[in-house]
Coordinates of N, CA and C in Angstrom, one line a residue:
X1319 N -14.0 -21.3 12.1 CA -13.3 -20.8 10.9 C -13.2 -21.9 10.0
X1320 N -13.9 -21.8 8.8 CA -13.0 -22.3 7.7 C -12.0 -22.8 7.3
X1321 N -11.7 -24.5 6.5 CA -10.1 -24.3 6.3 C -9.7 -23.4 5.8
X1322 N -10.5 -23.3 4.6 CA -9.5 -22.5 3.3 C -9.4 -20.4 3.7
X1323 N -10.4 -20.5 5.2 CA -10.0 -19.2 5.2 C -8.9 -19.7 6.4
X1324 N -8.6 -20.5 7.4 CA -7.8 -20.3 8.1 C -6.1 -20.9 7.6
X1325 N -6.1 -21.5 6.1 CA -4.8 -21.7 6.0 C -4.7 -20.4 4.9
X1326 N -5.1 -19.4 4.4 CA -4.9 -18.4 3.8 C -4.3 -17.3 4.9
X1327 N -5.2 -17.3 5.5 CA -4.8 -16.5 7.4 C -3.3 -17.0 7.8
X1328 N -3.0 -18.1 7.6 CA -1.9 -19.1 8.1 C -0.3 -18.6 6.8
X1329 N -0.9 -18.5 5.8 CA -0.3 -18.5 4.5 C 0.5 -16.6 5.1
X1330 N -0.7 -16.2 5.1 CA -0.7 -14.2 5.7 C 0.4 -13.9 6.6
X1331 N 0.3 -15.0 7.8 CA 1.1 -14.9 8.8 C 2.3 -15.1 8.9
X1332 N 2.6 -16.7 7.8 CA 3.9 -17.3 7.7 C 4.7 -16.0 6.6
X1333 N 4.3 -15.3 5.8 CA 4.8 -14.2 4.8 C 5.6 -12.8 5.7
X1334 N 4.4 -12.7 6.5 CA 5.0 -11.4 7.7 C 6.0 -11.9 8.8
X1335 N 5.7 -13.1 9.0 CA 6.6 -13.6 10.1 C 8.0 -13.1 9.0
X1336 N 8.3 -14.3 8.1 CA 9.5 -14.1 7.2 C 10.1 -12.9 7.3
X1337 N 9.3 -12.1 6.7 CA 9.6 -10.4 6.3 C 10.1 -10.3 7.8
X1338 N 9.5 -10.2 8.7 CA 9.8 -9.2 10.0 C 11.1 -10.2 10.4
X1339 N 11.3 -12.0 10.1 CA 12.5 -12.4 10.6 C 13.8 -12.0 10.0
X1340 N 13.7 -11.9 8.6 CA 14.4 -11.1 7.6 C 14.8 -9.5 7.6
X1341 N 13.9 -8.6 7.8 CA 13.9 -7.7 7.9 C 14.6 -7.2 9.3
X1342 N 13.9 -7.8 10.5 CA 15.3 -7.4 11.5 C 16.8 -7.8 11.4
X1343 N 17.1 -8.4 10.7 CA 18.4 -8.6 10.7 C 19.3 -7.2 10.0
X1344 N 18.3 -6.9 9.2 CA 19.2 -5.6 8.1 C 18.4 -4.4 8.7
X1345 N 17.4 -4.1 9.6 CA 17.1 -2.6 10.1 C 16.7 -3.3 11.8
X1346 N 17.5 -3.4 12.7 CA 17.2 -3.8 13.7 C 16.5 -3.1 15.0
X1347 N 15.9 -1.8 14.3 CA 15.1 -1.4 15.1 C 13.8 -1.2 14.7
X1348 N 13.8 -2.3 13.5 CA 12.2 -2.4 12.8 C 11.3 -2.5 13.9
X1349 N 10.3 -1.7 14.1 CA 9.4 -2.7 14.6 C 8.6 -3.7 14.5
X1350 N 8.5 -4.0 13.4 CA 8.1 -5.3 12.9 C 8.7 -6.6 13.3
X1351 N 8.8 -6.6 14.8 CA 9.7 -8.0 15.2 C 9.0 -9.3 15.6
X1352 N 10.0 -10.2 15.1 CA 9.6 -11.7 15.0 C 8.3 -12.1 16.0
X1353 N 9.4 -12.2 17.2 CA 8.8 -11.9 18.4 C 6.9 -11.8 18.4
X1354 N 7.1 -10.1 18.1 CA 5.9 -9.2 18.1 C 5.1 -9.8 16.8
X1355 N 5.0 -10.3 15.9 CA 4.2 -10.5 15.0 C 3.8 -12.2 15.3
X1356 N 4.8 -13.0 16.0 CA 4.0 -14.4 16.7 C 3.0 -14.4 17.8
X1357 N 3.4 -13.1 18.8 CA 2.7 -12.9 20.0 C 1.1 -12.2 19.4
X1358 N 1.4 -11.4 18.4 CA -0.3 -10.9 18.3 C -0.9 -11.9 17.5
X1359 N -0.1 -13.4 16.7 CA -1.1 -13.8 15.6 C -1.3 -14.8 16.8
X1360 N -0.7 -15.1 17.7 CA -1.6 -16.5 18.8 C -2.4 -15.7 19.6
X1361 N -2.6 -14.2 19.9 CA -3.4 -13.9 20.6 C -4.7 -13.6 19.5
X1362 N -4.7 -12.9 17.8 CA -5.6 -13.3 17.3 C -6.1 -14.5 16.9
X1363 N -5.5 -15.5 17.1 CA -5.9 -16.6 16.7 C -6.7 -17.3 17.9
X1364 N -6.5 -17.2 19.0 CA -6.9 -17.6 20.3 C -8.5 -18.1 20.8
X1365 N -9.2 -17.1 20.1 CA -10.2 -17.2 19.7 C -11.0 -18.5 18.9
X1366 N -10.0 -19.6 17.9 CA -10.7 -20.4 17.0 C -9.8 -21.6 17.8
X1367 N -9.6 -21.7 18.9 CA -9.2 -22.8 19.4 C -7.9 -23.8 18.3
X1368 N -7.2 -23.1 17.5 CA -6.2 -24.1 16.7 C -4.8 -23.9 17.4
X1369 N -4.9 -23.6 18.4 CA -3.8 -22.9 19.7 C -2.1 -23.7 19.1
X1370 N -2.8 -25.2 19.1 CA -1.7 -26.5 18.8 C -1.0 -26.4 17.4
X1371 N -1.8 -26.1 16.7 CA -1.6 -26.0 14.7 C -0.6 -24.6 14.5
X1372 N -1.4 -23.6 15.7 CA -0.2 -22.2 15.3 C 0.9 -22.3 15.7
X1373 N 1.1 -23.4 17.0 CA 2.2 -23.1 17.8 C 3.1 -23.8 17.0
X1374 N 2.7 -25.1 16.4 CA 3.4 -26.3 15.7 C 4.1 -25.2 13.9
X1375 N 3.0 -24.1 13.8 CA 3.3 -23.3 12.9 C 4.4 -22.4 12.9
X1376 N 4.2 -21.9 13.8 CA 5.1 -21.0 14.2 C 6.8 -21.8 14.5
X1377 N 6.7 -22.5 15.2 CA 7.9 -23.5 15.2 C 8.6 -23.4 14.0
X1378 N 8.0 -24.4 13.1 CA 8.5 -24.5 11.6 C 8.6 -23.7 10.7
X1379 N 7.7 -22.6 10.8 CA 8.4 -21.2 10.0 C 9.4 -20.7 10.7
X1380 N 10.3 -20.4 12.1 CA 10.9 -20.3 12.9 C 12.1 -21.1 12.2
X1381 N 12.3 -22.2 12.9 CA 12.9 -23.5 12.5 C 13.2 -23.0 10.2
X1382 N 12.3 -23.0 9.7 CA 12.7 -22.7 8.6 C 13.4 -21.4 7.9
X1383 N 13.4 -20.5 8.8 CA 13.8 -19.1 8.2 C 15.2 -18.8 8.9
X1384 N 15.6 -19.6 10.0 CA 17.1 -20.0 10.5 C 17.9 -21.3 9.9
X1385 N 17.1 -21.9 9.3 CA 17.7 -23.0 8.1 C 18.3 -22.2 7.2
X1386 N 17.7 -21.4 6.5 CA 18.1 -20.5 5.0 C 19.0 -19.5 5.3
X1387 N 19.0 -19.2 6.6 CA 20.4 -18.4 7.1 C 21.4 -19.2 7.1
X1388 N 21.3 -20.2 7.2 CA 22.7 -21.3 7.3 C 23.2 -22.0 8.7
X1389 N 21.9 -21.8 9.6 CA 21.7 -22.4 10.6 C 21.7 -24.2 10.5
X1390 N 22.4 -24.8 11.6 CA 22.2 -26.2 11.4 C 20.9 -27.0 11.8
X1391 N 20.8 -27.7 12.2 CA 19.5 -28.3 13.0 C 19.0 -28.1 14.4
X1392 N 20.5 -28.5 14.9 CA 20.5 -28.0 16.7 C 20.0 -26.5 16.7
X1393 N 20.8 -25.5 15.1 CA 20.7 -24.2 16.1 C 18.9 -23.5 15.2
X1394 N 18.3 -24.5 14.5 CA 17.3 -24.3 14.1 C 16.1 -24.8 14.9
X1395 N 16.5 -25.6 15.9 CA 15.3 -25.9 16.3 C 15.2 -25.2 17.9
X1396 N 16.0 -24.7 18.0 CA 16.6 -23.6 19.2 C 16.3 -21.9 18.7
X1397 N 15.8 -22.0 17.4 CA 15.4 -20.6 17.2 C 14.2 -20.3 17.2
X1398 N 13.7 -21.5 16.6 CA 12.0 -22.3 17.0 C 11.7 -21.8 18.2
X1399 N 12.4 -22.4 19.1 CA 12.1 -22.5 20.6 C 11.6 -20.7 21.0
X1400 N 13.1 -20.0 21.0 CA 13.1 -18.7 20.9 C 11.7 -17.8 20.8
X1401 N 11.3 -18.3 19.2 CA 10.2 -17.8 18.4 C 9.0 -18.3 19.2
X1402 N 8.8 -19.3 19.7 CA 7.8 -20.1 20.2 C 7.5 -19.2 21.7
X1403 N 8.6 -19.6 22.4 CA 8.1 -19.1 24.0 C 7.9 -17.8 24.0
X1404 N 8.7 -16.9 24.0 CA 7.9 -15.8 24.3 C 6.6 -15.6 23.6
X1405 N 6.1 -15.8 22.6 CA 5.0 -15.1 22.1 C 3.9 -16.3 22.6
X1406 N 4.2 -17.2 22.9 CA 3.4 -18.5 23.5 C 2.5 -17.7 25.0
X1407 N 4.2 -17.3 25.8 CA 3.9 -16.6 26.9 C 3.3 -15.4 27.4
X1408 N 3.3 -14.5 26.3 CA 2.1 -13.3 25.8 C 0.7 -13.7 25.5
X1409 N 0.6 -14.5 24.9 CA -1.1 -15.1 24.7 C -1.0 -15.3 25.9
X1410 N -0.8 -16.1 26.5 CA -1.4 -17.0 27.5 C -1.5 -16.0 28.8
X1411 N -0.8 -15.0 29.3 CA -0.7 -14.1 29.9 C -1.7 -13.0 29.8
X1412 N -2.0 -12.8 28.4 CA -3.0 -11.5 28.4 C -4.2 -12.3 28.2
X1413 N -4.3 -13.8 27.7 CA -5.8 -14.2 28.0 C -5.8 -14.1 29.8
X1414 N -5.2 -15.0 30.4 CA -5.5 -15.2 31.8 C -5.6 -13.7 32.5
X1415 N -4.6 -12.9 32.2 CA -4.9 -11.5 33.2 C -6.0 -10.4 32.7
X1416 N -6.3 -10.7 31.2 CA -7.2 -10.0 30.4 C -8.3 -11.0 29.4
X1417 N -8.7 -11.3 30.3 CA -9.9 -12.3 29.2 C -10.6 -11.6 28.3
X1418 N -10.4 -12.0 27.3 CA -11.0 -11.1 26.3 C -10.6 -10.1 25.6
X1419 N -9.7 -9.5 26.2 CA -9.2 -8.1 25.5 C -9.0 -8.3 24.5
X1420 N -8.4 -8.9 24.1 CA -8.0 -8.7 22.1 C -9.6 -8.4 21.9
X1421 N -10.7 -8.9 22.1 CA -11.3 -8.9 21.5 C -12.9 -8.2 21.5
X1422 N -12.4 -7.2 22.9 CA -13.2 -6.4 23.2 C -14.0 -6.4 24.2
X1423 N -13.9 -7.7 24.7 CA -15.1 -8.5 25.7 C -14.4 -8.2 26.8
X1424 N -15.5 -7.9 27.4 CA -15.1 -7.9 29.2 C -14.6 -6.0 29.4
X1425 N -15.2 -5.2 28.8 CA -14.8 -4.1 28.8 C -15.6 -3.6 29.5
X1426 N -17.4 -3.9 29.4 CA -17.9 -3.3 30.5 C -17.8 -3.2 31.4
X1427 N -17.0 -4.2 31.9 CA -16.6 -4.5 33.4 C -15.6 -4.2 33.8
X1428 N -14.2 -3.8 33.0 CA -13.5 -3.6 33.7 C -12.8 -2.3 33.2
X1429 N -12.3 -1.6 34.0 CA -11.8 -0.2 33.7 C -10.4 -0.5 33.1
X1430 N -10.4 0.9 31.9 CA -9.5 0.9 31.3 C -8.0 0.9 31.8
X1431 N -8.0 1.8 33.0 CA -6.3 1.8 33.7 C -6.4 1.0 34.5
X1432 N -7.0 0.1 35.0 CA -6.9 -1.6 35.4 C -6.2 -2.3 34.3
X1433 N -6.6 -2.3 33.2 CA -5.8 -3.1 32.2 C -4.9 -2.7 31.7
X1434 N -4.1 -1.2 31.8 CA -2.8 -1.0 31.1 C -2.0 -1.3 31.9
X1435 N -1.5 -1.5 33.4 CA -0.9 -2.3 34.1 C -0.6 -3.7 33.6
X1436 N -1.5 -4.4 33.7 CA -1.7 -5.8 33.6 C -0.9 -6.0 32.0
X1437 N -1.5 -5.1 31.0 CA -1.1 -5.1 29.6 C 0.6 -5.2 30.0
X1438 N 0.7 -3.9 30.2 CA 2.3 -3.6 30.2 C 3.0 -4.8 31.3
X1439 N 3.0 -5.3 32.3 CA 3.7 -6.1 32.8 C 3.7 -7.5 31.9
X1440 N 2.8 -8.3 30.9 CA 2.9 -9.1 30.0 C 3.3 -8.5 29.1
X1441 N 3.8 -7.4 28.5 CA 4.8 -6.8 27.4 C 5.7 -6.8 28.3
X1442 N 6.0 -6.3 28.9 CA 7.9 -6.1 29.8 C 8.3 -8.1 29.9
X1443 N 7.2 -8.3 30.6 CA 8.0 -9.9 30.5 C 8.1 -10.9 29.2
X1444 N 7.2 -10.7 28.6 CA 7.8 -11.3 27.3 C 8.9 -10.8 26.6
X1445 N 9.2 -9.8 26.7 CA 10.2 -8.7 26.0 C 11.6 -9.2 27.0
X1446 N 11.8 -9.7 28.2 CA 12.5 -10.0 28.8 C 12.8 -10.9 28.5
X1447 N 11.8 -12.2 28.5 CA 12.0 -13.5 28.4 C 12.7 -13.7 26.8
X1448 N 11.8 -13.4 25.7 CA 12.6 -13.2 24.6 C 14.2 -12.7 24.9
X1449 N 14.6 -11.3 24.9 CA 15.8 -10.7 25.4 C 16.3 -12.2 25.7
X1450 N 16.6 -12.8 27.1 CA 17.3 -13.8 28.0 C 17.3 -14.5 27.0
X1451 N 16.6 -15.3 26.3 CA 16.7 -16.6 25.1 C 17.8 -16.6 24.2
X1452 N 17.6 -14.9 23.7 CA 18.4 -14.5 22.6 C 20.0 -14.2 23.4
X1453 N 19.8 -13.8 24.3 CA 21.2 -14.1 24.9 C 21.7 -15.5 25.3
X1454 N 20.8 -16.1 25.7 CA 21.6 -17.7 25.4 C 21.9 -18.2 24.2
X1455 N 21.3 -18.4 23.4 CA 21.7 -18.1 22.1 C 22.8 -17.6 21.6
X1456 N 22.8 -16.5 21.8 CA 23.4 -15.6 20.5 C 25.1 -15.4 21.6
X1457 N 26.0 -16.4 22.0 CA 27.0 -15.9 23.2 C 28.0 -15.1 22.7
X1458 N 27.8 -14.7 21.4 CA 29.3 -13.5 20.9 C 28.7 -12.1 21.1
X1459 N 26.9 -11.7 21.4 CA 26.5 -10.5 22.1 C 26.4 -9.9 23.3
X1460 N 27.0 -8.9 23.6 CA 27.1 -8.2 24.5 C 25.6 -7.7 25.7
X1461 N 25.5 -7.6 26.9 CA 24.6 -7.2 27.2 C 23.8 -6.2 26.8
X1462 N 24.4 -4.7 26.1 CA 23.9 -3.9 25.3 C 23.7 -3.8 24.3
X1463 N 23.8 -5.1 23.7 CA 23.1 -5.3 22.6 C 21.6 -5.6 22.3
X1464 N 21.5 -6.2 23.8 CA 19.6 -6.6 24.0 C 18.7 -5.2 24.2
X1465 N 19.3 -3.8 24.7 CA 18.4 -3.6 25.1 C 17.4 -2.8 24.2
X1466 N 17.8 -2.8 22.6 CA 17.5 -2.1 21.5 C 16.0 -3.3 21.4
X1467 N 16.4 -4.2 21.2 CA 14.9 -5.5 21.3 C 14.3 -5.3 22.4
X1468 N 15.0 -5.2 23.3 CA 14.2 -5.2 24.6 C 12.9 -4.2 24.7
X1469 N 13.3 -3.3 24.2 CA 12.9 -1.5 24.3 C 11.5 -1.9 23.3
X1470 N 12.0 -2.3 22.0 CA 11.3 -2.2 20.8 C 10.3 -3.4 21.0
X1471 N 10.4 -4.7 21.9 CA 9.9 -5.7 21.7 C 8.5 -5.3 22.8
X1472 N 9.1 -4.6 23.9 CA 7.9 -4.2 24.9 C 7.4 -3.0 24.6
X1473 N 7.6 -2.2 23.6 CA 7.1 -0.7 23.2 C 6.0 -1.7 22.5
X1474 N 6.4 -2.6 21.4 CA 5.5 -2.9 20.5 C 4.3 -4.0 21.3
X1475 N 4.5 -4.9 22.1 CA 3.6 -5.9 22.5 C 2.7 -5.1 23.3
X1476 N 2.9 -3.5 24.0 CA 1.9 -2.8 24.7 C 1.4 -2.6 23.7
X1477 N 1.6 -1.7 22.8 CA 1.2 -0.7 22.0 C -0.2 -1.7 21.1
X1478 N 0.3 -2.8 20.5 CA -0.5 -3.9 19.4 C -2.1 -3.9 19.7
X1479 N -2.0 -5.0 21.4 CA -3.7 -5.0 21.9 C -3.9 -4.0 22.5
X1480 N -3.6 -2.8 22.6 CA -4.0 -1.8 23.6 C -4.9 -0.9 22.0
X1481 N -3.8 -1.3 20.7 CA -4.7 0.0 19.7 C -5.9 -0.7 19.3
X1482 N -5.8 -2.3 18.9 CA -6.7 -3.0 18.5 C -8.2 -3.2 19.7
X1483 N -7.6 -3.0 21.0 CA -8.9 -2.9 22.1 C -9.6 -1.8 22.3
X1484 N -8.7 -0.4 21.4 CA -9.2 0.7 21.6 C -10.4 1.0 20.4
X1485 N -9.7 0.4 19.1 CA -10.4 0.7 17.8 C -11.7 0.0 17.8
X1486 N -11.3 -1.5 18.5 CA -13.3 -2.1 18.1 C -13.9 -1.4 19.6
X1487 N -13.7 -0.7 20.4 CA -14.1 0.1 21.2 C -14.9 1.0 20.6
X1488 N -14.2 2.0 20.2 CA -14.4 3.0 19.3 C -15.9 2.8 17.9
X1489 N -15.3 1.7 17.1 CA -16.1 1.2 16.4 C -17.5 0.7 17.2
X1490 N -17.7 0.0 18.6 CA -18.8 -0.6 19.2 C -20.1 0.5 19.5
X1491 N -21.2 -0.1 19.0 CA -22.1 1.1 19.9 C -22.1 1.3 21.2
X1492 N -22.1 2.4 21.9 CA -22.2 3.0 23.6 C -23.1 2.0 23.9
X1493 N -22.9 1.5 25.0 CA -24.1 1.1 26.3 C -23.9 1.7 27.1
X1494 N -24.7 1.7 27.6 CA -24.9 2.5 29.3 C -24.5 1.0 30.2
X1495 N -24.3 1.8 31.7 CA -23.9 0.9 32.5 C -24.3 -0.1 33.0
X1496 N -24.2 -0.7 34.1 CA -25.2 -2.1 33.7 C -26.3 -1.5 35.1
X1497 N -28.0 -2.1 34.2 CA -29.2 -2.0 34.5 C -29.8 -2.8 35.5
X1498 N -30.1 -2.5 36.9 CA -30.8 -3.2 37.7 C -32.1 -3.1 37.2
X1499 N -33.0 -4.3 37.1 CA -34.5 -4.1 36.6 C -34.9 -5.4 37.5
X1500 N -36.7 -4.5 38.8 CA -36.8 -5.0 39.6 C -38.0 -5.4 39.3

């Protein structure tokens, strides 16, 4: 990738990140959550090897959009953190259990309801792990207050690579199965 296409890409991301960190605070059952929009840009990004530059990215728009709330330092670089792990722990989970998926590869081989398991158990645990952070964090919320993120955080991290593995599916020409030739 290009610089000037991958800091435009970068520019794209840090804009929706904001919106969706901003935006859940005033409709908190957006789906558009923080979370969910760090977890699909390191799994699209995954692909161009800048793994270090997104995560370093993600941090600092993190870290920046809890500053302008009127967060201190300590509790900015702890929302970073927040922002960072779970969606850290989603890439890294659906590459190793699903090689390829975001991106289509490895489909001939492997059957569809093999991978919605695998999918959904890295959506429930990021969605957990997030959840638990934000409750260390946040100590004036109640346990039922997580489970509205919880719900919306693992509805959305299934739903993301499951439509985007379905569509370039969709879009790919058919092959037939694989060819013994003797």
């Amino acid at each position: 990738m290009s610089n000037p296409r991958y800091v435009l890409r970068s520019a794209v991301f840090v804009t929706v990140y904001l919106a969706a960190f901003f935006g859940v605070l005033l409709i908190p059952i957006l789906p558009l959550a923080p979370v969910v929009v760090a977890a699909v840009w390191l799994i699209a990004q995954a692909g161009h090897g800048l793994r270090r530059f997104d995560v370093i990215m993600l941090a600092t728009t993190a870290a920046v959009a809890a500053t302008i709330q009127g967060a201190g330092l300590m509790m900015s670089l702890t929302v970073a953190v927040w922002a960072v792990l779970p969606a850290l722990l989603f890439a890294v989970l659906v590459e190793r259990w699903l090689p390829g998926y975001w991106r289509g590869h490895g489909d001939r081989f492997r059957r569809p309801a093999t991978a919605l398991p695998l999918l959904a158990g890295a959506a429930l645990l990021t969605a957990a792990v997030s959840a638990v952070i934000w409750g260390v964090i946040d100590t004036g919320s109640s346990a039922s207050d997580a489970v509205i993120p919880f719900v919306r955080d693992a509805a959305v991290l299934f739903l993301a690579p499951l439509t985007v593995n379905t569509v370039r599916r969709l879009r790919s020409p058919r092959r037939a199965g694989l060819t013994v030739v003797r």
